[in-house]
XYZ file of C-alpha atoms in Angstrom:
693
model
C -48.949 114.249 145.415
C -48.345 116.963 142.792
C -45.251 116.946 140.587
C -42.298 118.825 142.133
C -42.436 121.560 139.476
C -46.016 122.305 140.451
C -45.568 122.417 144.237
C -45.505 126.268 144.430
C -48.885 126.342 142.710
C -50.400 124.050 145.309
C -49.902 126.630 148.015
C -53.103 128.065 149.418
C -53.952 131.771 149.415
C -54.385 131.886 153.211
C -50.528 131.998 153.260
C -50.709 135.507 151.698
C -50.411 138.330 154.235
C -53.907 139.699 155.026
C -55.741 136.610 153.673
C -57.427 134.715 156.454
C -59.919 131.835 156.548
C -62.824 134.163 155.793
C -61.199 135.403 152.545
C -60.197 131.803 151.697
C -63.871 130.709 151.992
C -64.854 133.476 149.543
C -62.217 132.358 147.061
C -63.308 128.698 147.455
C -66.826 129.659 146.303
C -65.482 131.734 143.418
C -62.697 129.666 141.873
C -60.659 127.708 144.512
C -57.995 128.468 147.124
C -54.799 127.137 145.488
C -52.529 129.414 143.498
C -53.242 126.956 140.681
C -56.933 127.869 140.853
C -56.321 131.606 141.013
C -53.988 131.743 138.032
C -56.747 130.308 135.809
C -59.345 132.771 137.144
C -59.159 134.967 134.064
C -60.367 138.561 133.719
C -63.732 139.225 132.172
C -63.252 142.912 131.313
C -60.635 145.637 131.051
C -60.289 149.289 132.095
C -58.396 151.469 129.592
C -57.111 154.755 131.028
C -55.834 157.848 129.183
C -52.895 159.836 130.562
C -53.716 163.521 130.004
C -52.277 166.926 130.977
C -55.223 169.205 130.160
C -58.957 168.941 130.753
C -60.952 168.831 127.512
C -64.440 167.850 126.341
C -62.755 165.134 124.243
C -62.060 163.192 127.442
C -65.598 163.440 128.944
C -66.896 160.134 130.431
C -63.511 158.458 129.869
C -61.248 157.143 132.594
C -58.301 159.479 132.852
C -55.050 159.764 134.765
C -54.091 163.368 135.616
C -51.735 165.229 137.962
C -52.662 168.379 139.858
C -52.096 170.461 142.949
C -54.706 170.616 145.762
C -55.928 174.203 146.162
C -58.762 173.731 148.660
C -60.755 171.066 150.489
C -64.238 171.207 151.946
C -66.530 168.752 153.837
C -70.188 169.089 154.834
C -71.424 167.929 158.198
C -75.106 167.631 157.185
C -76.648 164.974 154.993
C -75.772 164.221 152.272
C -72.225 164.139 153.651
C -69.921 165.376 150.867
C -66.164 165.912 150.766
C -64.579 167.911 147.939
C -60.966 168.603 146.986
C -60.303 171.113 144.240
C -57.202 170.481 142.060
C -55.464 173.010 139.809
C -54.487 171.427 136.521
C -52.710 173.826 134.095
C -54.829 176.777 135.227
C -58.008 174.668 135.160
C -59.927 173.446 138.206
C -61.061 169.857 138.827
C -63.309 168.872 141.759
C -62.695 165.503 143.361
C -65.930 164.475 145.085
C -66.672 161.826 147.710
C -70.044 160.917 149.303
C -70.124 159.574 152.867
C -66.358 159.106 152.949
C -64.349 158.720 156.150
C -63.335 162.343 156.845
C -60.028 161.661 158.684
C -58.930 159.542 155.630
C -60.053 162.288 153.243
C -58.133 165.077 154.976
C -55.039 162.904 155.363
C -54.899 162.160 151.642
C -55.960 165.558 150.336
C -53.694 168.254 151.834
C -53.568 171.811 150.468
C -50.555 172.618 148.256
C -49.740 168.905 147.815
C -49.428 167.444 144.362
C -51.341 164.229 143.597
C -51.904 161.875 140.713
C -55.493 160.715 140.338
C -57.559 158.354 138.157
C -61.282 158.255 137.570
C -64.115 158.981 135.101
C -64.126 162.589 133.987
C -67.528 164.347 134.056
C -68.813 167.913 134.012
C -71.562 169.696 135.923
C -72.269 173.033 134.229
C -68.799 174.503 133.672
C -67.216 172.546 136.497
C -64.965 169.579 135.800
C -65.284 166.749 138.333
C -64.341 163.140 139.177
C -66.656 161.377 141.602
C -65.037 158.664 143.787
C -61.700 158.230 141.928
C -60.278 154.735 141.742
C -56.627 155.732 142.427
C -55.081 158.601 144.448
C -51.293 158.761 144.839
C -48.885 161.396 146.098
C -47.321 163.235 143.117
C -43.791 161.982 144.015
C -44.969 158.402 144.669
C -43.114 155.462 143.040
C -46.479 153.734 142.499
C -47.895 153.804 138.964
C -51.557 153.883 137.976
C -51.943 151.203 135.303
C -53.063 152.326 131.793
C -54.616 148.895 131.274
C -56.277 147.223 134.279
C -57.985 143.868 134.239
C -61.304 143.265 136.064
C -62.373 139.816 137.352
C -65.565 137.892 138.124
C -66.395 138.546 141.798
C -68.462 137.032 144.553
C -70.067 138.772 147.539
C -67.392 139.955 150.017
C -64.477 139.933 147.556
C -63.004 143.098 146.036
C -60.904 143.548 142.889
C -58.041 144.639 145.110
C -58.069 141.228 146.900
C -58.372 139.341 143.592
C -55.534 141.329 142.035
C -53.255 140.679 145.049
C -54.003 136.952 144.819
C -53.369 136.994 141.070
C -49.976 138.717 141.505
C -48.846 136.260 144.184
C -50.058 133.271 142.156
C -48.252 134.529 139.065
C -45.019 134.819 140.983
C -45.281 131.102 141.794
C -45.857 130.130 138.093
C -42.912 127.997 136.888
C -41.620 128.042 133.280
C -43.092 125.085 131.436
C -41.702 123.245 128.460
C -44.084 123.071 125.523
C -46.499 120.116 125.084
C -48.327 121.380 121.969
C -46.790 120.486 118.619
C -45.070 123.373 116.835
C -47.283 123.211 113.726
C -50.386 123.717 115.803
C -48.823 126.632 117.659
C -47.824 128.390 114.442
C -51.174 127.644 112.752
C -53.133 129.301 115.563
C -50.568 132.039 116.350
C -50.502 130.852 119.962
C -47.966 132.006 122.555
C -46.610 129.756 125.315
C -48.949 129.087 128.284
C -46.843 131.388 130.516
C -46.896 134.238 127.979
C -50.637 133.808 127.432
C -51.372 133.941 131.134
C -49.151 136.937 131.697
C -50.679 138.966 128.790
C -54.233 138.158 129.964
C -53.586 139.212 133.572
C -51.154 142.045 132.960
C -51.672 143.579 129.511
C -49.034 146.132 128.561
C -50.126 147.638 125.307
C -52.968 147.787 122.759
C -51.676 144.632 121.055
C -52.106 142.637 124.283
C -55.686 143.872 124.661
C -56.534 143.136 121.005
C -55.237 139.570 121.217
C -57.139 138.509 124.360
C -59.113 135.831 122.479
C -55.944 134.236 121.114
C -54.391 134.086 124.614
C -57.545 132.637 126.096
C -57.880 130.192 123.222
C -54.423 128.810 123.848
C -55.290 128.056 127.522
C -58.700 126.646 126.556
C -56.986 124.225 124.178
C -54.570 123.130 126.962
C -57.599 122.282 129.113
C -59.352 120.485 126.201
C -56.188 118.448 125.548
C -55.839 117.540 129.231
C -59.442 116.311 129.280
C -59.096 114.243 126.124
C -55.797 112.716 127.284
C -57.466 111.754 130.546
C -60.460 110.181 128.816
C -58.234 108.186 126.492
C -56.122 106.925 129.414
C -59.287 105.925 131.287
C -60.667 104.207 128.212
C -57.368 102.285 127.784
C -57.429 101.256 131.437
C -61.046 100.130 131.462
C -60.621 97.912 128.446
C -57.498 96.288 129.861
C -59.056 93.425 131.782
C -60.093 90.298 129.945
C -63.606 88.934 130.335
C -64.969 85.443 129.849
C -66.921 85.540 126.586
C -70.655 84.679 126.760
C -72.680 82.341 124.540
C -75.527 83.580 122.345
C -78.194 81.671 124.272
C -81.569 83.315 123.392
C -84.161 81.142 125.087
C -85.258 83.739 127.638
C -84.992 86.662 125.205
C -87.114 84.852 122.600
C -89.677 84.026 125.283
C -89.874 87.676 126.301
C -90.329 88.837 122.693
C -93.392 86.550 122.373
C -94.911 88.028 125.579
C -94.404 91.731 124.723
C -97.509 93.557 123.530
C -95.370 95.531 121.056
C -92.555 94.994 118.587
C -89.037 96.341 119.199
C -88.117 99.294 116.994
C -85.340 99.145 114.384
C -83.099 101.242 116.626
C -83.716 99.001 119.641
C -82.748 95.908 117.638
C -79.603 97.574 116.270
C -78.482 98.657 119.725
C -79.108 95.214 121.221
C -76.922 93.640 118.494
C -74.051 95.872 119.607
C -74.695 95.218 123.309
C -74.788 91.383 122.776
C -71.604 91.608 120.817
C -69.898 93.613 123.609
C -71.081 91.250 126.293
C -70.003 88.217 124.346
C -66.485 89.564 123.686
C -63.502 89.307 126.013
C -63.256 93.079 126.447
C -65.352 94.826 129.102
C -68.303 96.808 127.836
C -68.564 100.488 128.653
C -71.460 101.753 126.573
C -73.629 104.870 126.882
C -77.191 104.467 125.631
C -78.861 107.760 124.783
C -82.506 107.839 124.007
C -85.096 110.554 123.858
C -88.051 110.304 126.179
C -90.321 107.416 125.230
C -87.733 105.720 122.950
C -87.742 102.512 124.983
C -84.461 102.276 126.880
C -85.957 100.203 129.713
C -86.829 97.253 127.496
C -83.317 97.391 125.959
C -81.900 97.204 129.504
C -84.105 94.180 130.230
C -82.971 92.285 127.146
C -79.306 93.151 127.941
C -79.640 91.769 131.486
C -81.375 88.640 130.214
C -78.362 88.011 127.954
C -76.115 87.644 131.057
C -78.723 85.784 133.085
C -79.013 83.133 130.353
C -75.234 82.609 130.780
C -75.594 82.054 134.568
C -74.649 85.548 135.725
C -76.404 88.265 137.648
C -77.450 91.728 136.396
C -78.114 94.985 138.281
C -79.992 98.135 137.332
C -79.138 101.221 139.419
C -81.228 104.425 139.393
C -80.856 107.831 141.087
C -84.263 107.815 142.747
C -86.481 105.346 144.595
C -89.482 106.208 142.443
C -87.587 105.316 139.246
C -86.239 102.133 140.838
C -89.727 101.117 141.890
C -91.124 101.777 138.347
C -88.470 99.617 136.772
C -88.978 96.876 139.352
C -92.739 96.912 138.758
C -92.200 96.507 135.005
C -89.594 93.712 135.275
C -91.598 91.907 137.970
C -94.526 91.355 135.545
C -92.322 88.851 133.663
C -90.623 87.158 136.681
C -92.801 83.997 136.899
C -93.197 83.752 133.094
C -89.393 83.718 132.612
C -88.778 81.701 135.794
C -86.207 84.165 137.140
C -85.797 85.970 140.506
C -85.928 89.791 140.643
C -85.513 91.933 143.795
C -85.751 95.599 144.731
C -83.039 97.116 146.916
C -83.305 100.664 148.300
C -82.244 102.342 151.548
C -85.921 102.597 152.699
C -86.472 98.816 152.827
C -86.629 97.633 156.420
C -83.535 96.048 157.937
C -84.799 92.440 158.096
C -85.954 92.374 154.502
C -82.823 94.080 153.345
C -80.620 91.484 155.072
C -82.570 88.704 153.454
C -82.233 90.299 150.020
C -78.495 90.901 150.525
C -78.035 87.231 151.481
C -79.985 86.094 148.446
C -77.786 88.265 146.181
C -74.617 86.881 147.768
C -75.838 83.286 147.390
C -76.890 83.765 143.788
C -80.619 83.211 144.437
C -81.361 86.564 142.773
C -80.831 86.970 139.010
C -81.643 90.677 138.677
C -81.256 93.462 141.309
C -82.967 96.753 140.777
C -82.333 99.648 143.132
C -80.736 102.924 144.043
C -77.117 103.656 145.224
C -77.807 101.032 147.932
C -76.693 98.439 145.286
C -73.104 99.571 145.399
C -72.764 99.760 149.192
C -69.856 97.729 150.618
C -72.154 95.218 152.336
C -73.832 94.217 149.019
C -71.781 91.387 147.551
C -72.859 89.711 144.316
C -72.149 86.049 143.656
C -71.375 86.678 139.951
C -72.371 90.142 138.775
C -71.680 90.490 135.053
C -73.719 93.509 133.881
C -74.388 96.744 135.796
C -76.782 99.209 134.162
C -76.871 102.783 135.478
C -79.956 104.765 134.578
C -79.878 108.563 134.242
C -76.131 108.576 133.603
C -75.757 112.381 133.743
C -75.927 112.094 137.539
C -72.474 110.369 137.519
C -69.209 112.044 136.380
C -66.355 110.339 134.547
C -64.290 109.757 137.662
C -67.321 108.405 139.563
C -67.773 105.874 136.707
C -64.133 104.982 137.060
C -64.504 104.278 140.763
C -67.611 102.195 140.080
C -65.727 100.128 137.474
C -62.921 99.511 140.029
C -65.458 98.197 142.523
C -66.621 95.576 140.027
C -63.526 94.721 137.986
C -65.244 91.836 136.131
C -68.426 93.678 135.293
C -69.674 95.137 132.038
C -71.334 98.541 132.197
C -74.223 99.987 130.280
C -75.190 103.551 131.305
C -78.386 105.116 130.062
C -79.779 108.658 129.854
C -83.106 110.011 128.764
C -81.444 113.426 128.484
C -80.011 113.622 125.008
C -76.439 114.857 125.285
C -75.116 117.502 122.872
C -72.339 116.245 120.547
C -69.663 118.460 122.167
C -70.467 117.187 125.609
C -70.288 113.604 124.441
C -66.615 114.315 123.540
C -65.794 116.096 126.818
C -67.601 113.847 129.248
C -68.172 110.438 127.528
C -64.992 109.934 125.480
C -64.206 106.961 127.684
C -67.244 105.068 126.398
C -68.892 103.691 123.247
C -72.093 105.449 122.340
C -75.434 104.077 121.108
C -78.487 106.212 120.336
C -82.185 105.416 120.094
C -83.679 107.945 117.711
C -86.968 106.414 116.778
C -89.954 105.862 119.060
C -92.477 103.036 119.093
C -95.181 103.231 116.443
C -98.549 104.947 117.188
C -96.906 107.328 119.758
C -98.647 110.720 119.307
C -96.780 113.980 118.949
C -97.365 115.958 122.133
C -98.853 119.368 121.516
C -97.252 122.068 123.699
C -98.846 125.407 124.583
C -97.917 128.133 127.041
C -100.530 129.781 129.295
C -100.057 132.703 131.658
C -100.856 131.977 135.309
C -103.810 134.419 135.431
C -105.584 132.158 132.917
C -105.364 129.164 135.318
C -109.171 128.699 135.243
C -108.900 127.714 131.581
C -106.476 124.952 132.638
C -108.970 123.765 135.289
C -111.628 123.500 132.529
C -109.219 121.449 130.400
C -108.672 119.052 133.329
C -112.439 118.683 133.799
C -112.819 117.696 130.135
C -109.994 115.198 130.386
C -111.476 113.489 133.490
C -114.797 113.114 131.711
C -112.935 111.180 129.025
C -111.358 109.010 131.750
C -107.903 110.457 131.082
C -105.172 111.316 133.679
C -103.279 114.487 134.468
C -99.885 115.458 135.834
C -99.437 118.813 137.531
C -95.819 119.605 138.383
C -94.762 122.352 140.814
C -91.160 123.554 141.472
C -91.381 123.564 145.304
C -92.858 121.355 148.030
C -94.039 124.176 150.323
C -94.814 127.813 149.661
C -91.734 129.997 149.780
C -91.947 133.525 151.269
C -88.965 134.702 149.253
C -90.114 133.234 145.883
C -93.523 133.693 144.327
C -93.872 130.048 143.355
C -96.730 127.662 143.906
C -95.977 124.694 146.068
C -97.089 121.116 145.434
C -98.941 120.862 148.744
C -100.801 124.140 148.265
C -101.645 123.292 144.645
C -102.980 119.871 145.653
C -105.344 121.480 148.176
C -106.447 124.041 145.543
C -107.271 121.295 143.015
C -108.992 119.224 145.647
C -111.709 121.978 145.846
C -112.518 121.486 142.147
C -111.958 117.709 142.052
C -112.715 116.139 145.451
C -110.980 112.808 146.157
C -109.349 112.855 142.714
C -105.939 114.338 143.616
C -102.792 112.484 144.659
C -99.567 114.116 145.841
C -95.953 112.984 145.427
C -92.781 114.831 146.459
C -89.290 114.002 147.596
C -89.922 114.603 151.310
C -92.517 111.815 151.553
C -91.470 108.395 152.813
C -91.436 105.436 150.499
C -94.787 104.032 151.629
C -96.526 107.368 151.146
C -95.053 107.734 147.625
C -95.975 104.185 146.678
C -99.544 104.719 147.873
C -99.985 107.964 145.902
C -98.429 106.517 142.764
C -100.572 103.421 143.062
C -103.741 105.513 143.335
C -102.728 107.446 140.267
C -101.507 104.416 138.269
C -104.774 102.652 138.876
C -106.719 105.764 137.996
C -108.387 105.811 141.414
C -107.275 109.434 141.569
C -106.747 110.817 138.056
C -104.719 113.868 139.037
C -101.139 113.635 140.325
C -99.595 116.797 141.770
C -95.860 116.373 142.065
C -92.462 117.996 142.218
C -89.748 116.996 139.752
C -89.387 113.565 141.372
C -91.557 112.323 138.530
C -89.192 113.736 135.880
C -88.137 110.221 134.813
C -89.517 106.718 135.132
C -93.240 107.260 135.538
C -95.045 105.406 132.729
C -98.813 105.997 132.639
C -100.123 105.411 129.060
C -103.505 106.941 130.084
C -102.022 110.294 131.094
C -102.746 112.925 128.455
C -102.139 116.295 130.135
C -98.872 117.530 131.649
C -99.143 120.884 133.419
C -95.801 122.486 134.452
C -96.363 125.425 136.799
C -93.847 128.236 136.671
C -92.334 126.634 133.598
C -89.996 129.621 133.261
C -88.091 128.321 136.301
C -87.114 125.017 134.636
C -84.301 124.277 132.173
C -85.133 123.109 128.658
C -83.973 119.551 129.174
C -86.036 119.225 132.352
C -89.140 120.659 130.655
C -88.685 118.079 127.873
C -88.270 115.241 130.350
C -91.449 116.226 132.200
C -93.372 116.541 128.926
C -92.266 112.997 128.155
C -94.430 111.664 131.001
C -97.493 112.029 128.698
C -98.052 110.779 125.187
C -96.903 107.316 126.181
C -100.078 105.617 124.929
C -101.985 106.154 121.714
C -104.188 109.101 122.878
C -103.532 112.677 121.806
C -101.671 114.481 124.558
C -100.921 118.053 125.556
C -98.272 119.802 127.673
C -99.382 123.118 129.235
C -96.545 125.468 130.313
C -97.971 127.743 132.996
C -95.740 130.804 133.244
C -95.419 134.110 135.078
C -96.021 137.042 132.771
C -92.940 138.912 134.011
C -90.247 136.662 132.533
C -86.858 137.396 130.935
C -85.794 136.840 127.378
C -84.016 133.535 128.026
C -87.026 132.054 129.792
C -89.250 133.224 126.973
C -86.948 131.619 124.457
C -87.107 128.352 126.372
C -90.863 128.294 126.218
C -90.720 129.085 122.486
C -88.332 126.136 121.782
C -90.673 123.798 123.711
C -93.652 124.837 121.557
C -91.655 124.451 118.350
C -90.138 120.953 118.707
C -90.482 117.598 120.363
C -86.963 116.509 119.368
C -84.836 116.043 122.463
C -81.532 116.286 120.540
C -82.445 119.709 119.099
C -83.570 120.763 122.613
C -80.315 119.586 124.233
C -78.217 121.618 121.779
C -80.318 124.727 122.515
C -80.161 124.063 126.224
C -76.346 123.938 126.058
C -76.286 127.369 124.420
C -78.739 128.930 126.875
C -77.503 127.386 130.137
C -74.001 126.021 129.666
C -72.457 122.633 130.150
C -72.467 122.560 133.963
C -76.202 123.061 134.091
C -77.047 120.648 131.303
C -75.038 117.791 132.747
C -75.970 118.636 136.351
C -72.327 118.988 137.300
C -72.908 122.252 139.066
C -75.061 120.425 141.601
C -73.347 117.030 141.605
C -69.706 118.090 141.879
C -68.846 116.788 138.442
C -66.596 118.284 135.799
C -66.532 122.023 135.474
C -63.963 123.634 133.279
C -61.653 126.469 134.330
C -61.233 128.206 130.937
C -62.721 125.973 128.267
C -66.107 127.168 127.063
C -68.106 124.334 125.405
C -69.956 126.697 123.044
C -67.111 129.035 122.180
C -64.334 126.422 121.865
C -66.097 123.520 120.238
C -63.534 123.421 117.418
C -60.675 123.146 119.939
C -62.308 120.066 121.552
C -62.365 118.271 118.177
C -58.686 119.165 117.547
C -57.727 118.036 121.087
C -59.658 114.793 120.619
C -57.601 113.839 117.531
C -54.318 114.923 119.128
C -54.972 112.929 122.298
C -55.750 109.795 120.325
C -52.473 110.109 118.313
C -50.494 110.771 121.539
C -51.944 107.786 123.435
C -51.553 105.455 120.416
C -47.856 106.414 120.039
C -46.988 106.844 123.680
C -49.607 105.084 125.896
C -47.404 105.351 129.029
C -46.583 109.052 128.511
C -42.864 108.281 128.703
C -39.959 110.493 127.621
C -39.658 114.305 127.673
C -42.955 114.930 125.865
C -44.700 112.427 128.112
C -43.418 114.187 131.266
C -44.647 117.544 129.847
C -48.081 116.069 129.211
C -48.252 114.742 132.776
C -47.676 118.293 133.948
C -50.544 119.393 131.735
C -52.854 116.776 133.323
C -51.958 117.980 136.810
C -52.458 121.631 135.828
C -56.074 120.942 134.933
C -56.879 118.440 137.675
C -56.978 115.447 135.390
C -54.122 113.716 137.284
C -56.303 110.810 138.478
C -55.935 109.400 134.984
C -52.088 109.314 135.382
C -52.438 106.742 138.165
C -53.915 104.332 135.653
C -50.659 104.162 133.628
C -48.996 100.777 134.189
C -51.819 99.818 136.677
C -53.411 96.422 136.529
């Protein structure tokens, strides 16, 4: 339940006269349906009008407000249907012109000898002054005022500025007066107004000073949101580290055995990260660690060693992935060492038949399984572990901060290691991973080649076919990635199925196909044919973005590369260059592409560094796209802009740490004010953790 002071803001806009379910649905898509959502839907531009008494070239193409008397009206009845009212303004004439307007409405509002006040863009045709489709028309004696400054808002299909403005006015009426939660020094230093003043001046600017200080008002609100986020993350962090764990012994028998069996040596970064993980696992505090690593940096083997650390102490470990293909790849890798290490490893996904699944679930419950690898099926209510100690989540960006919190509640005695092959920009680490400790794998195993990246326009596709032919003669393998499964009539994109048939003509019986709509057996068969080099070409959708490890693959072709984000292009490129052979990534693109798409292709050609790419991706696409929160329902900010307000996030981070250190329960007057702040920006789930066990 919201705090009492905020109850008026939790009203929904369908309570406003003239706002029904249809309008509410439009608002839901745009910003939300509560007054609280509407009040933070800030304007993105401003109309400035000039109040004038005479018509003059000085005012051409400017939006004016002027009063005049209607001298004549005229409407045509043939196409194009035009209605014109001529005003007299200080012995000058001004034509008000409408195209295809409702004639009864026109003649009702434009009556001869009546005085009106009108607003619109002034133009001239020959010697005739005119305004086409004015934005305001009022009777001359009306009490209604045309605003000099008028804010305009982001819209969605079916919503008008008139509707938005009405919702803003009603929401603003419900806004209570808040006590300040920001310290006075910070307010003075940044010349910030109160939250209420900032919102009012943004929505209803009164003068030139209000319009000039828009960035300051917006910055104040963005800081509030940054502070709410950082407070929430610190409260979550405090809660998650509250429970006491049984410390583990440094028993390294299995780990040492695995080291001897591996055909490679661990990198310096891998060893440093494992030292931290072992220390976390052996302490009495729960581990919540994020492991970032660029493609090919060796996160999977780190995960294996981490799980072995708990297995050696008599506990179970689990590795959860977002896709079946990735789960299967991990399972296949771990399974190679099962007999050698004398441990039991199982695979658990939703596609496993019921009888086998029940047997696996029973084995997990009875402790017969040491390591479980699978999809979300692992955390279903019917899966009960005998003694789960370590849960590893791969591709962490698919899970938001509150989803991680729910998962940690499900397993209150479990340590968590979450991994991502998508390097996360520094600012996003602060806003989305402040509840965790961070480890990074920068270096890659020795002898890994640098992948050469080139871009080729689609009309030159025959050159790509020739490159494939040369690669097959060298016994190498090829990935070909398409953005869709079937051809789309509305989008000119190649589909995986169509492309597979096309390649089959050039390379009979050498093409496998994998996409998300295939069942598990079909996928496994195709991947097996490709893995064993029975069919050296794999045509796929982005299901192979992560987890496919084919050292013999040397060519990655990404069709319609302009349709992919930078991070995704980099992930796909990382499927090749995993052995010692020289590898190449070919970005097939449509010649008619925009500047941003062109810039993405340029970045891919210039660098193989995932961390540089992630920073660039953030600037080009925004945080919601980079983290996948737009699709997954994760954190999206109302006002805070990750790129524009990075400095505010750092300030808020320091302030939040000071606040929680001094006042971890958010008690007293300031604490109550800060709780209001958390509710305002939908971070109130964190409040429930205060004083919880």
